[in-house]
XYZ file of N, CA, C and O in Angstrom:
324
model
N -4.942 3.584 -19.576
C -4.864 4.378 -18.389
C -3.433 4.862 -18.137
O -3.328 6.000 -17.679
N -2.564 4.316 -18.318
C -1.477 4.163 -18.320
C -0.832 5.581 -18.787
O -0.138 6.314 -18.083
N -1.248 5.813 -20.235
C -0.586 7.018 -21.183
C -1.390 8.212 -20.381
O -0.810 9.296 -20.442
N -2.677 8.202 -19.609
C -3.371 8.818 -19.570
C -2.286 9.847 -18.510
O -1.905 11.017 -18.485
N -2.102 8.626 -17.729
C -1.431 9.300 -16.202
C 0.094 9.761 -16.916
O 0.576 10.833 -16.552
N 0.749 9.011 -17.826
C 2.051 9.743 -17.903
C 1.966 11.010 -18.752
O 3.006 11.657 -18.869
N 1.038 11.377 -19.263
C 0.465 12.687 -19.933
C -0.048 13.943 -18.949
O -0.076 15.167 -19.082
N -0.441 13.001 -17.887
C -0.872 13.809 -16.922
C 0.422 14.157 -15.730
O 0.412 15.308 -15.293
N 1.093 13.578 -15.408
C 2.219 13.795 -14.470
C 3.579 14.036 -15.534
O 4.518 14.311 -14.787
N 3.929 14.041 -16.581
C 4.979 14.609 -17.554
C 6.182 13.845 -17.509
O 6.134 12.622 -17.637
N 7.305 14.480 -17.331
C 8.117 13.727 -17.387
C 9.398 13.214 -15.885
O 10.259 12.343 -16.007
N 9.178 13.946 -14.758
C 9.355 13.785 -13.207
C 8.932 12.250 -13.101
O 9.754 11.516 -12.554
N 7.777 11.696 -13.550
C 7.200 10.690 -12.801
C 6.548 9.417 -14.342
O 5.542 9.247 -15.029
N 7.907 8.845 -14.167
C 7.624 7.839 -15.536
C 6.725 6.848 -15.173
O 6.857 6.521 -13.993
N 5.919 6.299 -15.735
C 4.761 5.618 -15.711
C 5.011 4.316 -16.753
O 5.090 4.483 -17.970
N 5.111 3.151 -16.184
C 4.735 1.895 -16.921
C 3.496 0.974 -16.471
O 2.887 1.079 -15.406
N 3.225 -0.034 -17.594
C 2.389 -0.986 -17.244
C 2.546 -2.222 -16.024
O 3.571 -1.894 -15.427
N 2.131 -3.198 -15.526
C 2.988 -3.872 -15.027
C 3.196 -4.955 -15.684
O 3.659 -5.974 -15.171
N 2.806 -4.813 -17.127
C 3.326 -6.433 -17.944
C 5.060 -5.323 -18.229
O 6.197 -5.506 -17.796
N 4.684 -4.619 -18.808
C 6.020 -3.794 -19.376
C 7.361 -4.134 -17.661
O 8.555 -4.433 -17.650
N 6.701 -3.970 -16.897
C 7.812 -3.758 -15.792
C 7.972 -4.733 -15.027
O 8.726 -4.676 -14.056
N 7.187 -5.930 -15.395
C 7.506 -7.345 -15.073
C 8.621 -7.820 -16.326
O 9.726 -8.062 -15.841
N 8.565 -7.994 -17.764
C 9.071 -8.095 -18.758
C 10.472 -7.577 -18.987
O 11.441 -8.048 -19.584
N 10.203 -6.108 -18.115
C 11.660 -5.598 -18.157
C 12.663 -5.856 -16.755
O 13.594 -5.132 -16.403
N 12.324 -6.728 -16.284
C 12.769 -7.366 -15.105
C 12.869 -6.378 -14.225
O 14.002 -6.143 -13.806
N 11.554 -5.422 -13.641
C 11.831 -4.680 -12.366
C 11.546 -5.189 -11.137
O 11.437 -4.491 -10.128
N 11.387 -6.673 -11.179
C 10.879 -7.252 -9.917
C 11.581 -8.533 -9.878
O 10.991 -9.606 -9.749
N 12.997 -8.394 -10.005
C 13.426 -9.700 -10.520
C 13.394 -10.304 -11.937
O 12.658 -9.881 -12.828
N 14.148 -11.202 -12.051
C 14.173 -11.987 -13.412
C 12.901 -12.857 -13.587
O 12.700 -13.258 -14.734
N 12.064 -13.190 -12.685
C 10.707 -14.354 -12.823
C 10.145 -13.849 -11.900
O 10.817 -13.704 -10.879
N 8.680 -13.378 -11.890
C 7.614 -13.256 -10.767
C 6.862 -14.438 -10.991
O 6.694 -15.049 -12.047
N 6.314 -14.739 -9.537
C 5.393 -16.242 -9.889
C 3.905 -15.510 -9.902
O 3.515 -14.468 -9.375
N 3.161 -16.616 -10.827
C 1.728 -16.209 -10.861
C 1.310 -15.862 -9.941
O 0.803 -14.752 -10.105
N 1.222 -16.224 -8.944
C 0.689 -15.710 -7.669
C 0.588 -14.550 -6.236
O -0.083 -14.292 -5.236
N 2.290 -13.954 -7.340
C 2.328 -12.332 -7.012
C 1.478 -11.466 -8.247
O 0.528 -10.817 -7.809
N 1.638 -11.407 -9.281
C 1.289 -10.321 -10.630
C 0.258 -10.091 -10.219
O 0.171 -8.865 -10.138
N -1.001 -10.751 -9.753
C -2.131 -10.005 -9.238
C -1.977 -8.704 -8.701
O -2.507 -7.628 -8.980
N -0.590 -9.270 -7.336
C -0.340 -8.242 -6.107
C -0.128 -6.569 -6.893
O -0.511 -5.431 -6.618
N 0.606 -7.133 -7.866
C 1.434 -5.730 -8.529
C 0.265 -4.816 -8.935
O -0.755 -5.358 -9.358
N 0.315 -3.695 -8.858
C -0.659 -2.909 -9.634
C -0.854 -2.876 -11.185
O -0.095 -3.532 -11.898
N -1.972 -2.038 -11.774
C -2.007 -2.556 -13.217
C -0.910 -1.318 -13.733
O -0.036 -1.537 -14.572
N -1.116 -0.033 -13.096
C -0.243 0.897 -13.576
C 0.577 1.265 -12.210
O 0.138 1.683 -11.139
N 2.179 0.909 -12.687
C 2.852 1.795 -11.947
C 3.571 3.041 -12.347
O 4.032 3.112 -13.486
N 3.735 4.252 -11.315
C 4.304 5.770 -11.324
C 5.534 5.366 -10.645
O 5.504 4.496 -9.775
N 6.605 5.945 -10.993
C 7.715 6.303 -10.807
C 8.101 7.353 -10.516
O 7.879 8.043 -11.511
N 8.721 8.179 -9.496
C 9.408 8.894 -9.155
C 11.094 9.236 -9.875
O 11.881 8.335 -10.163
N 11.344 10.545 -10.037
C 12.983 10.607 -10.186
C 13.273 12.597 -9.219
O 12.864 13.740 -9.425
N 13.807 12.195 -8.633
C 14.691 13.417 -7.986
C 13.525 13.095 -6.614
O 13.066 12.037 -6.183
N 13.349 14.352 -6.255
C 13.043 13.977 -4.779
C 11.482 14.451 -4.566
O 11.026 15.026 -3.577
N 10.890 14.113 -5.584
C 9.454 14.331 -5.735
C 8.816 12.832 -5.365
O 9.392 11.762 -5.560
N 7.451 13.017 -4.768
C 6.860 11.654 -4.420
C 5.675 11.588 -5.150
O 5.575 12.597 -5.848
N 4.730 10.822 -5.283
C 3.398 10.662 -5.526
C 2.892 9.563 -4.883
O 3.531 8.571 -4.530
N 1.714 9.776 -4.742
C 0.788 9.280 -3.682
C -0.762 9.124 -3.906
O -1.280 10.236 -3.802
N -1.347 8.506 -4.076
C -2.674 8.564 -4.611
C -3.808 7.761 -3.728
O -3.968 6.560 -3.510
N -4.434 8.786 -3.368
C -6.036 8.081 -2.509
C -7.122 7.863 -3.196
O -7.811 8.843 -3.478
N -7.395 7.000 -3.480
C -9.317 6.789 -3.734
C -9.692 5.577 -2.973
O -8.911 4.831 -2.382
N -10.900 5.471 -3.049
C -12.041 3.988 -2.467
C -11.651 3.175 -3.053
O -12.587 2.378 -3.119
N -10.670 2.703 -3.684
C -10.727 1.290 -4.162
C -10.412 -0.148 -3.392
O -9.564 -0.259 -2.507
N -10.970 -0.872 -3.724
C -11.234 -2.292 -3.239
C -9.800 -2.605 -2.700
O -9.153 -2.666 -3.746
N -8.991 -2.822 -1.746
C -7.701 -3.662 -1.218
C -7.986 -4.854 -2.215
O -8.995 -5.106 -2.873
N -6.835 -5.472 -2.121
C -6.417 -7.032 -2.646
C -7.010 -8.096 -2.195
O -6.964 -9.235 -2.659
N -8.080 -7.358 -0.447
C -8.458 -8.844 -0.608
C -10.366 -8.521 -1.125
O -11.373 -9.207 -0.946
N -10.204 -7.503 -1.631
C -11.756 -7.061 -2.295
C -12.718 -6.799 -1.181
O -13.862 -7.235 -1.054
N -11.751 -5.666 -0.069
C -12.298 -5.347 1.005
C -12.544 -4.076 0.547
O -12.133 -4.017 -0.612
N -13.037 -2.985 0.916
C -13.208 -0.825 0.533
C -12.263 -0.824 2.161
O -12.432 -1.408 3.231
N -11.281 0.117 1.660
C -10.832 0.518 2.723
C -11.486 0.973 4.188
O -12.679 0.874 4.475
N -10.839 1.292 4.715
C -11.345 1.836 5.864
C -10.927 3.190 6.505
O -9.982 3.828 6.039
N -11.579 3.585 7.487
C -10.122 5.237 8.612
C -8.822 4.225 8.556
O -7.792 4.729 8.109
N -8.784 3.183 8.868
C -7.522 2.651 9.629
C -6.954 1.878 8.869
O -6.496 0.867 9.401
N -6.740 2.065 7.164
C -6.331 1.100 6.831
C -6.094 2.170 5.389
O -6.889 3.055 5.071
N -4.929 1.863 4.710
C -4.374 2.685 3.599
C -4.966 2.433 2.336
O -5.395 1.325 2.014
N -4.999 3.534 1.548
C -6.056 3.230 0.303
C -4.937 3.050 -0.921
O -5.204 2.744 -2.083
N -3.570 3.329 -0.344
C -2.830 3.239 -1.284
C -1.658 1.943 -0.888
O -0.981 2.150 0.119
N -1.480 0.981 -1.453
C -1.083 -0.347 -1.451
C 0.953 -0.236 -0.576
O 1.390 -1.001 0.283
N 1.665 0.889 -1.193
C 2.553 1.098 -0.868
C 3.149 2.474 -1.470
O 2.551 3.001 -2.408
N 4.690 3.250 -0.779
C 5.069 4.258 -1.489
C 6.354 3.588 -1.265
O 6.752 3.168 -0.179
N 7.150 3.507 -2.721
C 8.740 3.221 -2.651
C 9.595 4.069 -3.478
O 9.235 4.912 -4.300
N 10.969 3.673 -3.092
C 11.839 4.516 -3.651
C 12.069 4.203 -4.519
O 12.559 3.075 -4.577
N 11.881 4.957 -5.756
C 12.625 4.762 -7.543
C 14.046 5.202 -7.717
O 14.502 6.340 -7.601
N 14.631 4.141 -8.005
C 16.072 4.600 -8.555
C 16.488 4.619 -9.406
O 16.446 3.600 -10.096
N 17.049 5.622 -9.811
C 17.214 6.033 -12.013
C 18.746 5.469 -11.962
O 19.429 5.441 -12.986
């Protein structure tokens, strides 16, 4: 899925796995088992002042379907090159 999306968004918005971006220490030097769930399976990256943002139905973390009042997308942060 991964190659799919960085094929699809080019080169603005670099795309890793989250074993690749746990491994390459983007979350610290050690995540404990009990965050890596939290992390998504694919993360997008931003560079210059472009964002991305993505909505669908998928299940929250606690294997709830979103709701009106509740975000379908987990978080948006700032990438720094």
């Amino acid at each position: 899925m991964a190659g799919r999306w960085a094929e699809f968004l080019g080169d603005d918005f670099p795309v890793v796995t989250r074993d690749y971006a746990i491994a390459a220490g983007w979350f610290g030097p050690e995540v404990r088992d009990d965050v890596v769930p939290l992390i998504g399976d694919v993360i997008v990256c931003s560079l210059g002042t472009r964002a991305f943002c993505a909505r669908w139905a998928s299940p929250n973390r606690w294997g709830r379907a979103p709701t009106a009042r509740s975000p379908t997308a987990t978080g948006l942060y700032r990438y720094l090159a």
